[in-house]
Tab-separated table of C-alpha atoms in Angstrom:
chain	number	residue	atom	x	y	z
A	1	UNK	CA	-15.345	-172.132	120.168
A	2	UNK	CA	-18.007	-174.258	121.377
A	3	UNK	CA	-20.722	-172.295	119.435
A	4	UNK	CA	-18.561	-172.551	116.108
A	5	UNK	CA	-18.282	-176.367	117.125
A	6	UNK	CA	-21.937	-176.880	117.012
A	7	UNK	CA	-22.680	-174.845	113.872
A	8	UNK	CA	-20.230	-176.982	111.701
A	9	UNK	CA	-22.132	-180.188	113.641
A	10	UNK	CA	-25.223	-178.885	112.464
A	11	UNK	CA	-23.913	-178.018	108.804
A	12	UNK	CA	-22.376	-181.397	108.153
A	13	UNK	CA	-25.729	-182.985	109.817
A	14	UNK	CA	-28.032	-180.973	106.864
A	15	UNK	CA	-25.337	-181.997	104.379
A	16	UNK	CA	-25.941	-185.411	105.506
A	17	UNK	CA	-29.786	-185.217	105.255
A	18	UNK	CA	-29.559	-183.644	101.923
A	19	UNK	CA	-27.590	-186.265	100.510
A	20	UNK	CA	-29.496	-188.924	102.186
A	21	UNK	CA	-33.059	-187.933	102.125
A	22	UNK	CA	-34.284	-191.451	102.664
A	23	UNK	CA	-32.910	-191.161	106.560
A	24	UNK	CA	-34.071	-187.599	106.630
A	25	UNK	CA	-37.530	-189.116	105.919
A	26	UNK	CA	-37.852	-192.010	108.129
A	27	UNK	CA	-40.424	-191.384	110.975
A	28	UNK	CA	-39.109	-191.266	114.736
A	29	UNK	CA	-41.067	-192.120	117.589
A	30	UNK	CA	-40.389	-190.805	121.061
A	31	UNK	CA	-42.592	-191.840	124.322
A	32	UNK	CA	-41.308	-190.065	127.613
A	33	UNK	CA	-43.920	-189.241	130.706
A	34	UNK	CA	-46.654	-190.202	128.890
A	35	UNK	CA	-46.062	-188.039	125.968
A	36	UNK	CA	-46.024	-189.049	122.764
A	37	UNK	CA	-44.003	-187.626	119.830
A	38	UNK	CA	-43.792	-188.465	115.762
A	39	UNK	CA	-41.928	-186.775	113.496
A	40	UNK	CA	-39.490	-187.051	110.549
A	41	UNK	CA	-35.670	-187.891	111.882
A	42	UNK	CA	-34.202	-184.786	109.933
A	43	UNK	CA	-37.135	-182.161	111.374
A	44	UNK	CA	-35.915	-183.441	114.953
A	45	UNK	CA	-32.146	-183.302	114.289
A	46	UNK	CA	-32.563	-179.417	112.679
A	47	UNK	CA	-34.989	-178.784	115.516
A	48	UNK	CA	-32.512	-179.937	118.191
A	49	UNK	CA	-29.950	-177.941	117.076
A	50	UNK	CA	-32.301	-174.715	117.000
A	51	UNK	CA	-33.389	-175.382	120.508
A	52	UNK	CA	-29.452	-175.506	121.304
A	53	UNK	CA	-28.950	-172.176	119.421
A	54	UNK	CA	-31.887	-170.423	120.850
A	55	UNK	CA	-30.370	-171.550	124.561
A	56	UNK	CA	-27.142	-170.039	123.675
A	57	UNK	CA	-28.017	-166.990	123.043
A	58	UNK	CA	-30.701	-167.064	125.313
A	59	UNK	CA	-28.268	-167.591	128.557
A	60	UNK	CA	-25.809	-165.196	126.849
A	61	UNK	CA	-28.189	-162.085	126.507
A	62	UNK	CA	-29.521	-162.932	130.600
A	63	UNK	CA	-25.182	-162.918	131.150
A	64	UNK	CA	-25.058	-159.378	129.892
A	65	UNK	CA	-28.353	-158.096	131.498
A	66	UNK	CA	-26.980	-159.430	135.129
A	67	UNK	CA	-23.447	-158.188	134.594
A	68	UNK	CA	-24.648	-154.415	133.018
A	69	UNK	CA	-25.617	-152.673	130.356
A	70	UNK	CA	-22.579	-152.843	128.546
A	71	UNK	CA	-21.709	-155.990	128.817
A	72	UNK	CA	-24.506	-157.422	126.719
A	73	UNK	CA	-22.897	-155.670	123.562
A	74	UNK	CA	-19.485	-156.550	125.111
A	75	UNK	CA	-20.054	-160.375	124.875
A	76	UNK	CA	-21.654	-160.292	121.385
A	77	UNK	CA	-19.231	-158.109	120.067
A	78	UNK	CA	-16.170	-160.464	121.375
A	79	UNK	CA	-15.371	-162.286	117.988
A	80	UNK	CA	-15.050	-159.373	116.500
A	81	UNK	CA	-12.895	-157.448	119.209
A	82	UNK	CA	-10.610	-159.971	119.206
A	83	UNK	CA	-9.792	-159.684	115.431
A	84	UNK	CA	-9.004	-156.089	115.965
A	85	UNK	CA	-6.833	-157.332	118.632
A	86	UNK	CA	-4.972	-159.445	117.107
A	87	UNK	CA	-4.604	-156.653	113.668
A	88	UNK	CA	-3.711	-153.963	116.042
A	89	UNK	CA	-0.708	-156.220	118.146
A	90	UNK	CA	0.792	-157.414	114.168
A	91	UNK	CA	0.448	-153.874	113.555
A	92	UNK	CA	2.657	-153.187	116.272
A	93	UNK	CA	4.625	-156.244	115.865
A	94	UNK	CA	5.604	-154.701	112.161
A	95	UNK	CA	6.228	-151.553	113.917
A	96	UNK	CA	8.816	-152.295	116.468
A	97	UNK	CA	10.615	-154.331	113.189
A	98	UNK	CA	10.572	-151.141	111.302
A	99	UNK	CA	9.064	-153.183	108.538
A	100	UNK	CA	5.915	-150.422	108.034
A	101	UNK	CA	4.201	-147.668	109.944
A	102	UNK	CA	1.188	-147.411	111.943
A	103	UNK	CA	-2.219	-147.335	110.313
A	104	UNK	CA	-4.034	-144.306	111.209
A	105	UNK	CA	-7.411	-146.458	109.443
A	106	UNK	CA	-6.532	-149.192	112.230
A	107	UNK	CA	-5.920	-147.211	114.887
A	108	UNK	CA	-9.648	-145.668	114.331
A	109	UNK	CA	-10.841	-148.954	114.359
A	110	UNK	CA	-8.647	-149.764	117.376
A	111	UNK	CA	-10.849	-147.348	119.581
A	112	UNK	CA	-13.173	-150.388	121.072
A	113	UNK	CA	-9.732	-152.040	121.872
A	114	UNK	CA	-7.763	-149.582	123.716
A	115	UNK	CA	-8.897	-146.319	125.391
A	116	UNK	CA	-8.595	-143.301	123.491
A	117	UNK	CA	-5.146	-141.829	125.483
A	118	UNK	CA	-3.667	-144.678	124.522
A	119	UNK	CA	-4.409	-145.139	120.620
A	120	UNK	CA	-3.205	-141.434	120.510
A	121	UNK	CA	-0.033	-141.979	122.544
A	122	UNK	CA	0.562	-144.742	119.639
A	123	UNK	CA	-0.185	-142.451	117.166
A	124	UNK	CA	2.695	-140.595	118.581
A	125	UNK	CA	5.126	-143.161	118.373
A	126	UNK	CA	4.228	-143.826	114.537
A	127	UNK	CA	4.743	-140.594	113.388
A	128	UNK	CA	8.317	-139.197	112.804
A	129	UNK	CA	9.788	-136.452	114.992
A	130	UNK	CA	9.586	-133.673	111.663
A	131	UNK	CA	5.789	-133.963	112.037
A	132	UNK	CA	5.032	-133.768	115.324
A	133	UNK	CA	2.837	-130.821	116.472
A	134	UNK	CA	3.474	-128.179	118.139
A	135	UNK	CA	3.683	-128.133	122.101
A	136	UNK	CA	-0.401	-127.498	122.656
A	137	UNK	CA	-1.238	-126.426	126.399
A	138	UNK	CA	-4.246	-127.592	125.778
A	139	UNK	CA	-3.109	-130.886	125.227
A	140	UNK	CA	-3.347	-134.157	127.548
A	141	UNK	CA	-0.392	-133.981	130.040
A	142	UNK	CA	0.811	-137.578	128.747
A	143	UNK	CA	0.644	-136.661	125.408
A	144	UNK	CA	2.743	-133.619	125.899
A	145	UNK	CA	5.340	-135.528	127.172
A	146	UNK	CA	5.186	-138.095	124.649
A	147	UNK	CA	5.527	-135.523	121.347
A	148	UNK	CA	8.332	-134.290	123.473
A	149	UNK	CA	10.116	-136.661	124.215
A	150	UNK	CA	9.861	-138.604	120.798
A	151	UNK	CA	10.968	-135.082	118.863
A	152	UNK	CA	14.039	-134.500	122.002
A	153	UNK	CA	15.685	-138.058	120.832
A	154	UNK	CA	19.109	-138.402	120.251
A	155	UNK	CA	18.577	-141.081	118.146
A	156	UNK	CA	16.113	-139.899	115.916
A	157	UNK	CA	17.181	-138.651	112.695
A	158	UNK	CA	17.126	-136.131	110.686
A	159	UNK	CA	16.608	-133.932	114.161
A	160	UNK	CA	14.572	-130.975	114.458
A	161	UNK	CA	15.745	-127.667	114.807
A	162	UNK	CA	16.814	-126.480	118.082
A	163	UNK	CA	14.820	-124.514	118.625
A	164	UNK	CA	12.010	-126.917	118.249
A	165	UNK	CA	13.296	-129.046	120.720
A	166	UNK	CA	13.870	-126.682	123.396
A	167	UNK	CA	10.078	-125.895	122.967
A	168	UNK	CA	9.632	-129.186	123.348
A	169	UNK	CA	11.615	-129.436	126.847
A	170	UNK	CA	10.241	-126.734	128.247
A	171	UNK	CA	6.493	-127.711	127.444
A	172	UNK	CA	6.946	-130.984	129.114
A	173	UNK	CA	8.940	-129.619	132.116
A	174	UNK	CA	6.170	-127.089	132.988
A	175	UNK	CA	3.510	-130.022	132.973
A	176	UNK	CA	6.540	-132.426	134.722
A	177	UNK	CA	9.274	-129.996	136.372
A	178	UNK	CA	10.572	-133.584	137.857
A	179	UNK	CA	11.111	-135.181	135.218
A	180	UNK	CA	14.729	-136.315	135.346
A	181	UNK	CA	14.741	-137.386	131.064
A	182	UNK	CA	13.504	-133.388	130.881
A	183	UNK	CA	16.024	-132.213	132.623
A	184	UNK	CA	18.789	-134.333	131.193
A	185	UNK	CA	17.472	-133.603	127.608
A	186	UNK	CA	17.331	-129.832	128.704
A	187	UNK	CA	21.231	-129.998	129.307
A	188	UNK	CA	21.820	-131.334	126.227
A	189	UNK	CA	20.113	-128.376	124.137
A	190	UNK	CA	22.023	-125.947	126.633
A	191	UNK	CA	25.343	-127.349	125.790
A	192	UNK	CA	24.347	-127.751	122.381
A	193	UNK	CA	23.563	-124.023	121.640
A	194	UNK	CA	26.643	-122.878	124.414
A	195	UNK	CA	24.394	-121.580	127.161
A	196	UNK	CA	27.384	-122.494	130.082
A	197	UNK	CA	25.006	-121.243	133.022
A	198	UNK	CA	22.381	-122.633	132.271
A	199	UNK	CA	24.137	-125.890	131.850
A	200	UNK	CA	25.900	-125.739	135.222
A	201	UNK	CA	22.525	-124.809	136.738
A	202	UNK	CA	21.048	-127.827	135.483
A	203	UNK	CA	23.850	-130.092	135.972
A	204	UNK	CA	24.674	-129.082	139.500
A	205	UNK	CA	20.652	-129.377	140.432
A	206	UNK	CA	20.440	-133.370	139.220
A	207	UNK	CA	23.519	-133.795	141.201
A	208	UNK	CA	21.958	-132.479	143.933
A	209	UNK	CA	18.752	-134.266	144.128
A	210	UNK	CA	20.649	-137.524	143.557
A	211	UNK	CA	19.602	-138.064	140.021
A	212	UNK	CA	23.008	-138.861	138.752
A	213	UNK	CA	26.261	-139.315	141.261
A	214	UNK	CA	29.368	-136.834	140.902
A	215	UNK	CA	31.407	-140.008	139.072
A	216	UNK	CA	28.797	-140.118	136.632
A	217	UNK	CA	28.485	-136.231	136.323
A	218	UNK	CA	31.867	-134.572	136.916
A	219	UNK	CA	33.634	-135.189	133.725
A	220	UNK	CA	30.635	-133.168	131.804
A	221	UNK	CA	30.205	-130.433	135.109
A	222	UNK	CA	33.924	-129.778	134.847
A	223	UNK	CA	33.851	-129.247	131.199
A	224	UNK	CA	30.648	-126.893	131.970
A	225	UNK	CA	32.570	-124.908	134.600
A	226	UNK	CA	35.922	-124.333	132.281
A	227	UNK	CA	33.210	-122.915	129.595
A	228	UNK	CA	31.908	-120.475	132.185
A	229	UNK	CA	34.913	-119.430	133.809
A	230	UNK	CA	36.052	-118.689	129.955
A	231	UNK	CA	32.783	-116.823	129.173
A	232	UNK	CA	32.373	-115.002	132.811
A	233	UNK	CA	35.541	-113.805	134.234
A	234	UNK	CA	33.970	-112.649	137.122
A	235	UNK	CA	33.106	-116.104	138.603
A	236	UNK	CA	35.864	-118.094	137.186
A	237	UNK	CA	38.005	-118.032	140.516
A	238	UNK	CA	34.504	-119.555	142.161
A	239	UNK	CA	33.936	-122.283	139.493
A	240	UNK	CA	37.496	-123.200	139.077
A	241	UNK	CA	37.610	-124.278	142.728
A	242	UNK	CA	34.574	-126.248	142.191
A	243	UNK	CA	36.004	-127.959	139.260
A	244	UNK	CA	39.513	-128.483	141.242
A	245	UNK	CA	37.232	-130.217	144.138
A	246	UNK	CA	35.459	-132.462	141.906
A	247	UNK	CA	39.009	-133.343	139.881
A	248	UNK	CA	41.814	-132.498	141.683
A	249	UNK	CA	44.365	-134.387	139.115
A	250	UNK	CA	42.485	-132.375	135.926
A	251	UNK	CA	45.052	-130.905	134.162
A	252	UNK	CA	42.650	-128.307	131.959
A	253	UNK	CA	41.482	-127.327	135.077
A	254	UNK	CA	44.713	-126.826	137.503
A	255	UNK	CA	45.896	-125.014	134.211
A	256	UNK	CA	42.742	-122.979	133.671
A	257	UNK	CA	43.133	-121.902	137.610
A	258	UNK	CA	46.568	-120.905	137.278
A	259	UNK	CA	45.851	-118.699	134.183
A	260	UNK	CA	43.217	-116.771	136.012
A	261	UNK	CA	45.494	-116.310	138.895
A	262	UNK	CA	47.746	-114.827	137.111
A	263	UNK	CA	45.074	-112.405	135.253
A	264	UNK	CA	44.552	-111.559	138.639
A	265	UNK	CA	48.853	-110.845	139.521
A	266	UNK	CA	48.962	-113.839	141.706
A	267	UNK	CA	51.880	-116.125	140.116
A	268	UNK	CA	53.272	-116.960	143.140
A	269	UNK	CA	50.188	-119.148	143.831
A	270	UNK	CA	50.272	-120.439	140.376
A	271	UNK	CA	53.525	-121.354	140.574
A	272	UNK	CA	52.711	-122.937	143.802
A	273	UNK	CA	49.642	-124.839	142.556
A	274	UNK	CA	51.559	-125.786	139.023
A	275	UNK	CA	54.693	-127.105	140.714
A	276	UNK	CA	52.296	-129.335	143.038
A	277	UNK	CA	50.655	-130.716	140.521
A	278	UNK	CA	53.660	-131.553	138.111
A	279	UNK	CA	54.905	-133.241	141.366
A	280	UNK	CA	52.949	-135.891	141.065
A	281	UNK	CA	51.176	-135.954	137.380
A	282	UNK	CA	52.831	-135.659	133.811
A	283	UNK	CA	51.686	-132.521	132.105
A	284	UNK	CA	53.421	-130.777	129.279
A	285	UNK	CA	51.227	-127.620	128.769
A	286	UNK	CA	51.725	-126.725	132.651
A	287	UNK	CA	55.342	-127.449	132.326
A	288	UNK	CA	56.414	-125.513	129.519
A	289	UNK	CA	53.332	-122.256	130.823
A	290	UNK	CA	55.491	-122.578	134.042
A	291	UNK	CA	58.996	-122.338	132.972
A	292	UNK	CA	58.003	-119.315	130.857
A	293	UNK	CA	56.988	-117.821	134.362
A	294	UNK	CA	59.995	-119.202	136.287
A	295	UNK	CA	62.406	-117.914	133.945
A	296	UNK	CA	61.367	-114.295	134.271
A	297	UNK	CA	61.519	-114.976	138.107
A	298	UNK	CA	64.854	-115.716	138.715
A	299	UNK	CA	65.106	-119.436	137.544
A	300	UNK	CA	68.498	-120.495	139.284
A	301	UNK	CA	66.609	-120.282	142.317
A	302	UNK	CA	64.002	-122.259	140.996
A	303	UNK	CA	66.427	-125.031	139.976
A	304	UNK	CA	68.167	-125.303	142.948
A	305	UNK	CA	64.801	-126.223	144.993
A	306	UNK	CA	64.237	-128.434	142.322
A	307	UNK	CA	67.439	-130.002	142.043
A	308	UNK	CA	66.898	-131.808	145.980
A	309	UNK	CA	64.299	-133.900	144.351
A	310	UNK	CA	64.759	-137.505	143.896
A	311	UNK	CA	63.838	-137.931	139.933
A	312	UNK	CA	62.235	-141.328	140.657
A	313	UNK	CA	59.761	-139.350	142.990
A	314	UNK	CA	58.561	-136.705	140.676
A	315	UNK	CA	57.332	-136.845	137.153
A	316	UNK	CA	58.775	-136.705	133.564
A	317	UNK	CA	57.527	-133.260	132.976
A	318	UNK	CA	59.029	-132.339	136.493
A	319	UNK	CA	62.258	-133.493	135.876
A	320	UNK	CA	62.207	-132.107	131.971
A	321	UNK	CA	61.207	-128.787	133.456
A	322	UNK	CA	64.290	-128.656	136.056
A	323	UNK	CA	66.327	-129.448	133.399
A	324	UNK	CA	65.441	-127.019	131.294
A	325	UNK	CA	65.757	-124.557	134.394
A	326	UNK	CA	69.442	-125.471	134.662
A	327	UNK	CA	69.772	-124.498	130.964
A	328	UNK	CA	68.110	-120.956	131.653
A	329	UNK	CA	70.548	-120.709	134.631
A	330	UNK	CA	74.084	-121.236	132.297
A	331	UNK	CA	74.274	-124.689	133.677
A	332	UNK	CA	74.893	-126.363	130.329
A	333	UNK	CA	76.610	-129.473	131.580
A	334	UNK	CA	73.948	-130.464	134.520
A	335	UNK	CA	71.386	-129.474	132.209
A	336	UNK	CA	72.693	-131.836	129.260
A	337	UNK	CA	73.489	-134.854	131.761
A	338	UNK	CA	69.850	-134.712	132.849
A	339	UNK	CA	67.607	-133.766	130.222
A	340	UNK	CA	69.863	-136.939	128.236
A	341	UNK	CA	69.124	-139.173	131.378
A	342	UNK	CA	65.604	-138.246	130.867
A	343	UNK	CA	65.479	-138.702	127.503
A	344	UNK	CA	67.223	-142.514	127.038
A	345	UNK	CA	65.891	-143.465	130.594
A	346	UNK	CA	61.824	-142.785	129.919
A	347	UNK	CA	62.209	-142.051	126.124
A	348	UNK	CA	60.479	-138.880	126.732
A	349	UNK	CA	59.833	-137.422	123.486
A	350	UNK	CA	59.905	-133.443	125.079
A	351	UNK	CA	63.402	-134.504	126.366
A	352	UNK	CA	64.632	-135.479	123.148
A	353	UNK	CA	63.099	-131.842	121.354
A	354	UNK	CA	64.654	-129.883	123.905
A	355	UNK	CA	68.219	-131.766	123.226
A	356	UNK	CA	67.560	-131.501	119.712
A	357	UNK	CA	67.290	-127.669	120.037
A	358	UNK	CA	70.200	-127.385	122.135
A	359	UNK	CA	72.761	-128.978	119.731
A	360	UNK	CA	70.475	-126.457	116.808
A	361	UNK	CA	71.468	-123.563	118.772
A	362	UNK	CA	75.235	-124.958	119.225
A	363	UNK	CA	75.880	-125.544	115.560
A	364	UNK	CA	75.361	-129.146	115.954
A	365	UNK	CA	73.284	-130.301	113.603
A	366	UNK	CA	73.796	-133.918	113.065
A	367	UNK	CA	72.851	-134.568	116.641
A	368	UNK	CA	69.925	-132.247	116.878
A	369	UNK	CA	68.793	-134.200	113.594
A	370	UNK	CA	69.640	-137.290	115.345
A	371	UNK	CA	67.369	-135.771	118.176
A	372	UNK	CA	64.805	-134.707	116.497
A	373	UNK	CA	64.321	-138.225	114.292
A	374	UNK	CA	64.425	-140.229	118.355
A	375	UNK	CA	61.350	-137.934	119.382
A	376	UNK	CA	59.236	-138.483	116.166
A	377	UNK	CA	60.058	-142.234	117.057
A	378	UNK	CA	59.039	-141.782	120.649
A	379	UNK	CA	55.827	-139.557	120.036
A	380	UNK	CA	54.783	-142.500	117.407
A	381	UNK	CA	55.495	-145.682	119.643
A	382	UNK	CA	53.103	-143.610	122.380
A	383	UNK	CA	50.482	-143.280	119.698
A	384	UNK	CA	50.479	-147.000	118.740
A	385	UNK	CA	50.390	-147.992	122.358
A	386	UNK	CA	47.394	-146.112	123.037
């Protein structure tokens, strides 16, 4: 700034002269130590500034020379360094904005600016996932990970191919087998193409080296165990206990565990395990799987231990469920009083399609109309409230 100062001081000064050579003309004596000097007052201004110049550049090149070789360059070169700093950052600037791409001509002549990993980590960000290379192992470890993880987005679109991407993934986790984002992004492809085990594996090994807590985890590690135990019968017993531990009130999974228990001729534990869990949480699909079982196993019985429950203490699809029991068991009247009780009390729209085939199968068809029209009502009012 200084330097830039003097030069426009030195090129208004010769303007001045020029217009007014008279003053540029006038002779100028100076007497200091015994010296002597005459000259012309616009030699000696032109002159001073020269000197000035000279001394400039003068302590600038001995600067460089005592601070390195490189430095000389480094502090003539600084004007024009800090041009291409300040193209490259509105570069970027328009970049982050989406309002235009990265040069690849300014990036070149970026290379004085940043070091050379960076401009080409940069270079990565600018260009869209479709063109990135393929994984080199060749390649700078950074850069790897970069492509990678740019062409693994979620939110970049259109998305490669799947394939692609799990090339990708498993490129950067053999240079970073850390890498928590690899790992993640790895579980996505897995679950994406249906590769259960795989997707368990990887699940179950974040959780275990605290990368993401079993809140956080359990809803997607649950929905990976139901896959597998649906894919691999042979360890479905195994992973449907893991899924109960991590949800105990899961409905898809106390219902998945009670179907393999009874692939396996077990239904007395899946009545067992179904009746607990109706005790205390609404679920329709249990209720109706278990009264199919209970009515092939003797289902006045079954009523009868459910009869000594207090309805207030057990849920809807409990009490629709005994109710339904007491109809299996020719115990028309009970079974009417309560599923009605049921029905009006909680406007439980399975209560009111059970009623409405009981009065079908009786002849009554006004009131199994009636019936049926109260449990479209009910199943709608549900829907708007949620």
């Amino acid at each position: 700034m200084r330097l830039i100062f003097l030069l426009v001081l030195a090129l208004a000064v010769s303007v001045a002269l020029i217009i007014f050579p008279d003053i540029a003309d006038q002779p100028l004596r100076l007497e200091a130590f015994g010296w002597v000097f005459e000259t012309r007052q616009g030699a000696f201004i032109v002159a001073l500034f020269v000197v000035l110049l000279l001394l400039w550049l003068l302590r600038t090149v001995l600067g460089g020379l005592l601070s390195g070789p490189g430095q000389l360059w480094q502090s003539l070169s600084m004007g024009s360094r800090k041009r291409r700093e300040k193209r490259l950052r509105e570069a970027l600037e328009r970049w982050l904005n989406g309002d235009g791409d990265l040069n690849a001509r300014l990036l070149k002549r970026s290379r004085k600016v940043l070091p050379d990993w960076a401009l080409d980590l940069l270079a990565v960000m600018g260009t869209p996932a479709k063109d990135q290379p393929a994984p080199d192992a060749q390649a700078d470890p950074m850069l790897t990970a970069m492509i990678a993880r740019t062409v693994t987005s979620p939110l970049v679109s259109p998305r490669p191919d799947l394939v692609v991407r799990k090339e990708h993934l498993k490129a950067w986790l053999e240079i970073a087998p850390n890498s928590s984002l690899a790992r993640s992004r790895m579980a996505d492809v897995a679950e994406e193409e249906g590769n259960w085990q795989e997707l368990v594996d990887l699940l179950e090994e974040r959780w275990k080296k605290g990368e993401q807590s079993a809140a956080g985890i359990k809803t997607r590690l649950i929905h990976a165990y139901l896959k597998l135990a649906e894919a691999d019968a042979e360890q479905a017993p195994a992973l449907l206990r893991k899924a109960y531990r991590l949800s105990p009130a899961d409905g898809a999974v106390m219902l998945a565990y009670g179907r393999v228990q009874l692939h396996d001729g077990d239904s007395s534990n899946t009545r067992r395990v179904w009746l607990n869990h109706l005790h205390y949480y609404d679920d329709m699909t249990i209720a109706t799987e278990l009264l199919a079982i209970l009515q092939r196993h003797d289902p006045l019985k079954a009523y009868r231990k459910l009869d000594r429950k207090v309805a207030a203490e057990i849920s809807f699809s409990l009490r629709w469920l005994r109710a339904e029991l007491a109809q299996a068991s020719a115990l028309g009247g009970l079974a009417y009083e309560q599923m009605q009780k049921l029905a009006e009390e909680a406007d439980y729209a399975p209560a009111w399609e059970s009623m409405a085939r009981w009065h079908e199968t009786a002849g009554e068809y006004e009131q199994a109309a009636h019936c049926f029209s109260q449990a479209l009502a009910s199943v709608h009012k549900q829907k708007s409230g949620d």
